[in-house]
Coordinates of C-alpha atoms in Angstrom, one line a residue:
X24 CA 54.9 31.3 33.9
X25 CA 51.8 32.4 35.7
X26 CA 49.3 31.1 38.2
X27 CA 45.9 29.7 37.6
X28 CA 42.6 29.3 39.6
X29 CA 39.6 27.4 38.3
X30 CA 36.2 26.3 39.7
X31 CA 33.4 24.2 38.4
X32 CA 30.0 23.7 40.0
X33 CA 28.3 26.1 42.4
X34 CA 30.8 28.9 41.7
X35 CA 31.4 31.8 44.1
X36 CA 33.0 34.4 41.9
X37 CA 34.1 36.6 44.8
X38 CA 35.8 33.6 46.5
X39 CA 37.6 32.8 43.2
X40 CA 38.9 36.3 42.8
X41 CA 40.2 36.2 46.4
X42 CA 42.0 33.0 45.5
X43 CA 43.5 34.5 42.4
X44 CA 44.6 37.6 44.4
X45 CA 46.6 35.3 46.8
X46 CA 48.8 34.1 44.0
X47 CA 49.3 37.5 42.3
X48 CA 53.1 37.1 42.8
X49 CA 53.1 34.3 40.3
X50 CA 52.0 36.6 37.5
X51 CA 52.5 40.3 38.1
X52 CA 52.1 41.4 34.5
X53 CA 48.3 40.9 34.0
X54 CA 45.1 39.4 35.5
X55 CA 42.2 37.9 33.6
X56 CA 39.0 35.9 34.3
X57 CA 36.1 34.4 32.5
X58 CA 32.8 32.8 33.7
X59 CA 31.1 30.3 31.3
X60 CA 28.1 28.6 32.8
X61 CA 29.2 26.9 36.0
X62 CA 32.9 27.2 35.1
X63 CA 35.2 30.0 36.3
X64 CA 38.7 30.4 35.0
X65 CA 41.3 32.9 36.4
X66 CA 44.8 33.7 35.4
X67 CA 47.8 35.7 36.8
X68 CA 50.2 36.3 33.9
X69 CA 54.0 36.4 33.8
X70 CA 54.6 37.6 30.2
X71 CA 57.3 35.5 28.5
X72 CA 56.1 34.5 25.0
X73 CA 54.2 37.1 22.9
X74 CA 54.1 39.8 25.5
X75 CA 51.5 41.9 23.7
X76 CA 49.0 39.2 22.6
X77 CA 49.3 36.3 25.0
X78 CA 46.9 37.4 27.7
X79 CA 44.7 34.7 29.3
X80 CA 42.1 33.3 29.6
X81 CA 42.8 32.5 26.0
X82 CA 40.0 31.9 23.6
X83 CA 39.6 30.4 20.1
X84 CA 38.6 32.6 17.1
X85 CA 34.9 31.9 17.6
X86 CA 35.0 32.6 21.3
X87 CA 33.6 29.2 22.2
X88 CA 36.6 27.6 24.0
X89 CA 38.7 29.0 26.8
X90 CA 42.0 28.0 28.4
X91 CA 44.2 29.1 31.3
X92 CA 47.7 27.6 31.6
X93 CA 50.8 27.8 33.8
X94 CA 54.0 26.6 32.2
X95 CA 55.6 26.2 28.8
X96 CA 54.7 24.0 25.8
X97 CA 58.1 23.5 24.3
X98 CA 56.9 21.8 21.1
X99 CA 54.3 24.5 20.3
X100 CA 55.9 25.2 16.9
X101 CA 55.4 21.6 15.9
X102 CA 51.8 21.7 17.0
X103 CA 51.3 24.8 14.9
X104 CA 52.6 22.9 11.9
X105 CA 50.4 19.9 12.5
X106 CA 47.2 21.8 13.2
X107 CA 47.7 24.6 10.6
X108 CA 48.9 28.2 11.2
X109 CA 45.5 29.5 10.2
X110 CA 44.1 28.6 13.6
X111 CA 46.6 30.7 15.5
X112 CA 46.3 34.4 16.4
X113 CA 49.2 34.8 18.8
X114 CA 52.8 33.7 19.3
X115 CA 52.0 32.3 22.7
X116 CA 53.0 28.7 23.3
X117 CA 49.8 28.3 25.4
X118 CA 47.7 28.8 22.3
X119 CA 49.1 25.4 21.0
X120 CA 47.4 23.7 24.1
X121 CA 44.2 25.6 23.4
X122 CA 43.9 24.4 19.8
X123 CA 45.2 20.9 20.6
X124 CA 42.3 20.5 23.1
X125 CA 39.8 22.2 20.8
X126 CA 40.6 20.0 17.9
X127 CA 41.2 16.6 19.6
X128 CA 39.5 17.0 23.0
X129 CA 41.3 15.4 26.0
X130 CA 43.3 13.2 23.5
X131 CA 45.0 16.4 22.6
X132 CA 47.0 16.3 25.8
X133 CA 49.2 13.7 24.2
X134 CA 50.5 16.3 21.8
X135 CA 51.9 18.5 24.6
X136 CA 55.6 18.4 25.5
X137 CA 56.5 20.6 28.3
X138 CA 55.7 21.6 31.9
X139 CA 52.1 22.7 32.5
X140 CA 49.0 22.9 34.6
X141 CA 46.0 23.9 32.7
X142 CA 42.2 24.3 32.8
X143 CA 40.0 24.2 29.6
X144 CA 36.3 24.6 28.8
X145 CA 35.0 23.6 25.4
X146 CA 32.1 24.9 23.3
X147 CA 29.7 22.6 25.1
X148 CA 30.7 23.8 28.5
X149 CA 32.7 20.6 29.3
X150 CA 35.5 21.3 31.7
X151 CA 39.0 19.7 31.8
X152 CA 42.0 20.2 34.0
X153 CA 45.4 18.6 33.6
X154 CA 49.0 18.5 35.0
X155 CA 52.2 17.5 33.2
X156 CA 53.7 14.1 33.7
X157 CA 56.3 14.9 36.3
X158 CA 54.4 17.7 38.1
X159 CA 57.0 20.3 37.3
X160 CA 54.2 22.9 37.4
X161 CA 52.2 22.8 40.7
X162 CA 48.4 22.2 40.9
X163 CA 46.2 21.6 43.9
X164 CA 42.5 20.9 44.2
X165 CA 39.7 20.8 46.8
X166 CA 36.6 18.8 46.2
X167 CA 33.5 20.0 48.0
X168 CA 30.0 18.6 47.6
X169 CA 28.8 21.4 45.3
X170 CA 32.0 22.7 43.7
X171 CA 35.6 21.7 42.8
X172 CA 38.3 24.2 43.2
X173 CA 41.8 24.3 41.6
X174 CA 44.8 26.6 42.1
X175 CA 48.6 26.8 41.6
X176 CA 49.4 27.1 45.3
X177 CA 48.0 26.0 48.6
X178 CA 47.9 29.5 49.9
X179 CA 45.3 30.4 47.2
X180 CA 42.6 28.4 49.0
X181 CA 40.4 29.9 51.7
X182 CA 41.4 28.7 55.2
X183 CA 38.0 26.9 55.4
X184 CA 38.8 24.8 52.4
X185 CA 42.4 24.0 53.2
X186 CA 41.6 20.7 55.1
X187 CA 40.2 19.4 51.8
X188 CA 43.2 20.4 49.6
X189 CA 45.2 17.7 47.9
X190 CA 48.0 17.8 45.4
X191 CA 46.6 17.1 42.0
X192 CA 48.4 14.0 40.7
X193 CA 51.0 14.5 37.8
X194 CA 50.2 13.0 34.5
X195 CA 46.4 13.1 35.2
X196 CA 43.4 15.0 33.8
X197 CA 40.0 15.4 35.4
X198 CA 36.6 16.1 34.0
X199 CA 33.1 15.9 35.5
X200 CA 32.1 13.1 33.1
X201 CA 35.3 11.0 33.1
X202 CA 36.6 11.7 36.6
X203 CA 40.3 11.4 37.3
X204 CA 42.3 9.7 34.5
X205 CA 46.0 9.1 33.9
X206 CA 46.9 10.4 30.4
X207 CA 50.7 9.9 30.6
X208 CA 53.4 8.4 32.8
X209 CA 56.2 10.2 34.5
X210 CA 58.6 7.6 33.1
X211 CA 58.1 7.0 29.4
X212 CA 56.3 3.6 28.9
X213 CA 58.8 2.4 26.2
X214 CA 61.7 2.4 28.7
X215 CA 62.6 -1.2 29.4
X216 CA 64.8 -2.6 32.2
X217 CA 68.3 -1.7 31.2
X218 CA 70.5 -4.6 29.9
X219 CA 73.5 -5.6 31.9
X220 CA 76.7 -3.7 31.2
X221 CA 79.5 -6.0 30.2
X222 CA 82.1 -3.6 31.6
X223 CA 80.6 -1.3 34.2
X224 CA 82.1 2.2 34.0
X225 CA 83.3 1.7 30.5
X226 CA 81.3 3.3 27.6
X227 CA 81.8 4.2 24.0
X228 CA 81.3 7.5 22.2
X229 CA 77.9 6.4 21.0
X230 CA 76.5 6.3 24.5
X231 CA 78.1 9.5 25.5
X232 CA 76.8 11.2 22.4
X233 CA 73.2 10.0 23.1
X234 CA 73.4 11.5 26.6
X235 CA 75.0 14.7 25.4
X236 CA 72.7 15.2 22.4
X237 CA 69.5 14.7 24.5
X238 CA 70.6 17.3 27.1
X239 CA 71.8 19.8 24.5
X240 CA 68.4 19.6 22.7
X241 CA 66.5 20.0 26.0
X242 CA 68.4 23.1 27.0
X243 CA 68.1 24.7 23.6
X244 CA 64.3 24.0 23.6
X245 CA 64.1 25.8 26.8
X246 CA 65.9 28.9 25.6
X247 CA 62.7 30.3 24.0
X248 CA 61.8 33.7 25.5
X249 CA 60.8 37.1 24.3
X250 CA 62.0 38.8 27.5
X251 CA 65.4 37.3 28.3
X252 CA 66.6 34.2 30.0
X253 CA 69.4 33.3 32.4
X254 CA 70.9 30.4 34.3
X255 CA 71.1 29.7 38.1
X256 CA 74.8 28.7 38.4
X257 CA 75.6 26.9 41.6
X258 CA 79.1 26.0 40.5
X259 CA 78.2 22.3 40.6
X260 CA 78.4 20.0 37.6
X261 CA 74.7 20.0 36.6
X262 CA 74.2 23.8 36.4
X263 CA 77.6 24.2 34.8
X264 CA 76.6 21.8 32.0
X265 CA 73.3 23.7 31.5
X266 CA 75.2 27.0 31.5
X267 CA 77.7 25.7 28.9
X268 CA 75.0 24.6 26.5
X269 CA 73.0 27.9 27.0
X270 CA 76.1 29.9 26.5
X271 CA 76.8 28.3 23.1
X272 CA 73.2 28.9 22.1
X273 CA 73.3 32.5 23.2
X274 CA 76.5 33.1 21.2
X275 CA 74.9 31.6 18.0
X276 CA 71.9 33.9 18.5
X277 CA 74.0 37.0 19.4
X278 CA 72.4 37.4 22.8
X279 CA 73.8 37.8 26.3
X280 CA 73.5 35.0 28.9
X281 CA 73.2 36.2 32.5
X282 CA 74.3 33.7 35.1
X283 CA 73.5 34.1 38.8
X284 CA 75.2 32.6 41.8
X285 CA 74.6 32.9 45.6
X286 CA 76.5 32.0 48.6
X287 CA 78.0 33.2 51.9
X288 CA 81.3 35.1 51.6
X289 CA 84.0 32.6 50.8
X290 CA 81.6 29.7 50.0
X291 CA 82.7 27.0 47.6
X292 CA 79.7 27.6 45.4
X293 CA 80.5 31.2 44.7
X294 CA 84.1 30.4 43.9
X295 CA 83.2 27.5 41.6
X296 CA 80.5 29.5 39.8
X297 CA 83.0 32.2 39.1
X298 CA 85.3 29.7 37.5
X299 CA 82.5 28.5 35.2
X300 CA 81.3 32.0 34.3
X301 CA 84.8 33.1 33.4
X302 CA 85.4 30.0 31.3
X303 CA 82.1 30.4 29.4
X304 CA 82.2 34.2 29.2
X305 CA 78.8 34.8 30.7
X306 CA 77.3 38.0 32.1
X307 CA 77.8 36.9 35.7
X308 CA 76.2 38.1 38.9
X309 CA 77.0 37.2 42.5
X310 CA 74.8 37.6 45.5
X311 CA 76.8 37.4 48.8
X312 CA 74.5 36.1 51.5
X313 CA 75.0 37.3 55.1
X314 CA 73.6 35.8 58.3
X315 CA 71.2 38.7 58.5
X316 CA 70.1 38.1 54.9
X317 CA 69.4 34.4 55.7
X318 CA 67.5 35.2 58.9
X319 CA 65.3 37.7 57.1
X320 CA 64.7 35.3 54.2
X321 CA 64.0 32.3 56.4
X322 CA 60.3 32.9 57.1
X323 CA 59.7 34.0 53.5
X324 CA 61.3 30.8 52.3
X325 CA 59.2 28.6 54.5
X326 CA 56.1 30.3 53.4
X327 CA 57.1 30.3 49.7
X328 CA 57.9 26.5 49.5
X329 CA 54.9 25.6 51.8
X330 CA 57.1 23.1 53.6
X331 CA 59.4 22.7 56.6
X332 CA 61.7 19.9 55.6
X333 CA 65.2 21.0 56.6
X334 CA 67.0 20.1 53.4
X335 CA 64.4 22.0 51.4
X336 CA 64.5 25.0 53.6
X337 CA 68.3 25.2 53.6
X338 CA 68.3 25.3 49.8
X339 CA 65.2 27.5 49.6
X340 CA 66.8 30.4 51.5
X341 CA 69.6 31.0 49.1
X342 CA 67.3 30.2 46.2
X343 CA 64.9 32.9 47.3
X344 CA 67.6 35.5 47.6
X345 CA 68.9 34.5 44.2
X346 CA 65.4 34.7 42.7
X347 CA 64.7 38.1 44.2
X348 CA 67.9 39.5 42.5
X349 CA 67.6 37.7 39.2
X350 CA 63.9 38.5 38.7
X351 CA 64.8 42.2 38.2
X352 CA 66.9 41.2 35.2
X353 CA 65.3 38.2 33.5
X354 CA 61.8 36.6 33.5
X355 CA 63.0 33.0 33.2
X356 CA 66.0 30.9 34.3
X357 CA 67.4 27.4 33.6
X358 CA 68.4 25.2 36.6
X359 CA 70.1 21.8 37.0
X360 CA 67.3 20.0 38.9
X361 CA 66.9 16.3 38.1
X362 CA 70.4 15.3 37.1
X363 CA 71.2 13.7 40.4
X364 CA 68.1 11.6 40.3
X365 CA 68.8 10.4 36.7
X366 CA 72.5 9.8 37.0
X367 CA 72.7 8.7 40.7
X368 CA 74.4 11.8 42.1
X369 CA 73.4 11.5 45.7
X370 CA 75.7 9.6 48.1
X371 CA 72.9 7.5 49.5
X372 CA 72.4 5.9 46.1
X373 CA 75.7 4.2 46.6
X374 CA 75.1 2.8 50.1
X375 CA 74.7 -0.9 50.7
X376 CA 70.9 -0.9 50.2
X377 CA 71.3 0.1 46.5
X378 CA 74.5 -1.8 45.7
X379 CA 72.5 -4.1 43.5
X380 CA 72.0 -2.7 39.9
X381 CA 68.3 -3.6 39.9
X382 CA 67.7 -1.9 43.3
X383 CA 69.5 1.2 42.1
X384 CA 67.4 1.4 38.9
X385 CA 64.2 1.0 40.9
X386 CA 65.3 3.8 43.3
X387 CA 66.2 6.2 40.5
X388 CA 62.8 5.6 38.9
X389 CA 61.1 6.1 42.2
X390 CA 62.9 9.4 43.0
X391 CA 62.3 10.9 39.6
X392 CA 58.6 10.2 39.9
X393 CA 58.6 11.8 43.4
X394 CA 60.4 15.0 42.5
X395 CA 57.2 17.1 42.5
X396 CA 56.8 16.6 46.2
X397 CA 60.2 18.1 47.1
X398 CA 62.8 19.7 44.8
X399 CA 60.5 20.7 42.1
X400 CA 58.2 22.3 44.7
X401 CA 61.1 24.3 46.1
X402 CA 62.3 25.3 42.6
X403 CA 58.9 26.5 41.4
X404 CA 57.9 28.4 44.6
X405 CA 61.2 30.3 45.2
X406 CA 61.3 31.6 41.7
X407 CA 57.6 32.3 41.3
X408 CA 57.6 34.1 44.6
X409 CA 59.2 36.9 42.6
X410 CA 57.3 36.3 39.3
X411 CA 60.1 34.4 37.6
X412 CA 59.9 31.0 35.8
X413 CA 62.3 28.2 36.4
X414 CA 62.9 25.6 33.6
X415 CA 64.4 22.2 34.2
X416 CA 66.0 20.7 31.0
X417 CA 67.3 17.6 32.7
X418 CA 63.7 16.5 33.2
X419 CA 62.9 16.7 29.5
X420 CA 61.0 13.5 28.5
X421 CA 63.8 12.5 26.0
X422 CA 66.5 13.0 28.6
X423 CA 64.6 10.9 31.1
X424 CA 64.2 8.1 28.5
X425 CA 67.9 8.2 27.6
X426 CA 69.1 8.3 31.2
X427 CA 66.9 5.6 32.5
X428 CA 67.7 3.3 29.6
X429 CA 71.4 3.3 30.5
X430 CA 72.5 0.1 32.3
X431 CA 72.5 1.0 36.0
X432 CA 75.9 -0.5 36.5
X433 CA 77.2 2.5 34.6
X434 CA 75.9 4.7 37.3
X435 CA 77.5 2.9 40.3
X436 CA 80.6 4.1 41.9
X437 CA 83.8 2.0 42.4
X438 CA 87.5 2.2 42.2
X439 CA 88.3 5.1 39.8
X440 CA 84.6 5.7 39.1
X441 CA 83.1 8.7 40.9
X442 CA 79.4 9.5 41.0
X443 CA 77.9 10.7 37.7
X444 CA 81.1 9.7 35.8
X445 CA 79.2 9.0 32.6
X446 CA 77.6 12.5 32.7
X447 CA 81.0 14.1 33.4
X448 CA 82.6 12.2 30.5
X449 CA 79.8 13.2 28.2
X450 CA 80.6 16.9 28.7
X451 CA 84.4 16.7 28.9
X452 CA 85.7 20.0 27.5
X453 CA 82.4 21.8 27.8
X454 CA 83.2 23.0 31.4
X455 CA 86.5 23.6 33.3
X456 CA 88.2 20.4 34.4
X457 CA 88.1 21.4 38.0
X458 CA 84.3 21.7 37.8
X459 CA 84.0 18.5 35.7
X460 CA 85.6 16.6 38.6
X461 CA 84.2 18.6 41.5
X462 CA 82.6 16.4 44.2
X463 CA 78.9 16.6 45.0
X464 CA 77.7 19.1 47.6
X465 CA 74.1 19.8 48.6
X466 CA 73.2 23.4 47.5
X467 CA 72.4 24.4 51.1
X468 CA 75.9 23.2 52.1
X469 CA 77.9 24.6 49.2
X470 CA 76.2 27.9 49.3
X471 CA 77.0 28.2 53.0
X472 CA 73.3 28.5 53.9
X473 CA 73.5 25.7 56.5
X474 CA 76.1 27.6 58.5
X475 CA 74.6 31.1 58.2
X476 CA 71.1 29.7 59.2
X477 CA 72.4 28.1 62.5
X478 CA 72.1 31.3 64.5
X479 CA 68.7 32.2 63.0
X480 CA 67.4 28.7 63.9
X481 CA 68.7 29.0 67.4
X482 CA 66.6 32.1 67.9
X483 CA 63.3 30.4 67.0
X484 CA 61.5 28.6 69.9
X485 CA 61.4 24.9 69.4
X486 CA 58.1 23.0 69.3
X487 CA 57.8 19.6 70.9
X488 CA 56.5 16.7 68.8
X489 CA 53.0 17.4 69.9
X490 CA 49.8 17.8 67.8
X491 CA 50.5 14.5 66.0
X492 CA 53.5 16.0 64.1
X493 CA 56.8 14.0 64.0
X494 CA 59.7 16.4 64.1
X495 CA 63.1 14.7 63.5
X496 CA 65.4 17.2 65.1
X497 CA 65.7 20.7 66.6
X498 CA 66.3 22.3 63.2
X499 CA 63.1 20.8 61.8
X500 CA 61.2 21.9 64.9
X501 CA 62.4 25.4 64.4
X502 CA 61.3 25.4 60.8
X503 CA 58.0 23.9 61.8
X504 CA 57.5 26.8 64.3
X505 CA 57.9 29.2 61.4
X506 CA 55.5 27.1 59.3
X507 CA 52.8 27.4 61.9
X508 CA 53.2 31.1 62.0
X509 CA 53.2 31.6 58.2
X510 CA 50.7 29.0 57.0
X511 CA 47.9 29.3 59.5
X512 CA 48.1 25.8 61.0
X513 CA 48.4 23.9 57.8
X514 CA 51.1 21.3 57.4
X515 CA 52.3 19.2 54.5
X516 CA 52.5 15.4 54.7
X517 CA 56.2 14.8 53.9
X518 CA 55.7 11.5 52.0
X519 CA 52.5 12.0 50.1
X520 CA 52.7 15.6 49.2
X521 CA 49.2 16.2 50.6
X522 CA 48.1 18.8 53.1
X523 CA 46.1 18.5 56.3
X524 CA 45.3 20.6 59.3
X525 CA 47.3 20.0 62.5

């Protein structure tokens, strides 16, 4: 939902408007800006909630406070109840953030449950910017001597400012008076190291129900939309579970559920997604990806995700083709991101290094906290490249708490215990048995993107590991070459999620 730009200090309004224009793709429905003292707020809107009245910058009834936000506040109805409906003038979920901050100041951030990056100025001209705990929604900043700039994407910044750009840390807020402050943790603080499982791989219905109920609630909370919502259906376990819950919700509310799958002709993902869609009775769409499609989408994908990591690029190409098609039919989609990190779905989790339960638990916590550098960046950029919002129910705060409270022994593989067995058992009967027991495939592999990209990659000149850039293989060198062409000599640091000139 949308893109934001903000500036505080010695503001150059023309520069700010240029920054906003560079992320117009994130919000094609409307543009707004406000200057208040030495603060400038800009917004590109993707209209999802209260299409008619939810324009931004949003202001309170007396016109003394202003807010721009990117994302969704899933508990906005509860906030309305707590603060009183008399304060609210629209049905927009972002208005809940505006009034929470107006009433409580920075402490109001604790009320917000959802994915967001926001900038707020109060009646005294005090400025605050904040990002959600996991960094589901992107935010970058550049701190110059006389002004601090914020934007939803790296490309928004002027080339002269890009060497200064950093990823704004998730779970933090910043103000001139208080500086950078952590207001929430990616992993809920009340999670304790999981107790030992007496019988690893054996669980009762109570545990299965807690997992199932938390995920069902998270999906249903993310079905809110005034303009239609769909599901990206890869044919894997995680997206199939999301689709199954969404399909039940859609039936109860007498609304259609579009599902979207992409892959090369004959790919395993297309076939599996078709099985799920027929089982659930969804309004299913397939995009058959050719080598020519992949080659044409490759530079667009590298530019969109602002990265050249091979695994990200391989999955970004089909994601981008899927988003281009789906965006003409819905404004928001649900995806299965996060399940592998919470329930140990990747094969490397089960290698020797993480054979110890405590080591596995620590690695799961680490990778969940680092998602904003990689998969969430790809998920956000490929959908927002076509003005469509992606929602990630597995990364709901309650789901994270439940999943990381499970004894790690229950997530380890062994004789008769496949990866994510607990998650599979929790949703037995919800999806076809063949999908429930389908083995893990990376999206770039299952969709066929890895194969169809091979020819495109061979045609791109390789770049030697010069200029201080470590390139791990010919594939990454090819993607880096595209990166250099598309992003004007700016490269991401793979581990820190920061950006620097080459």
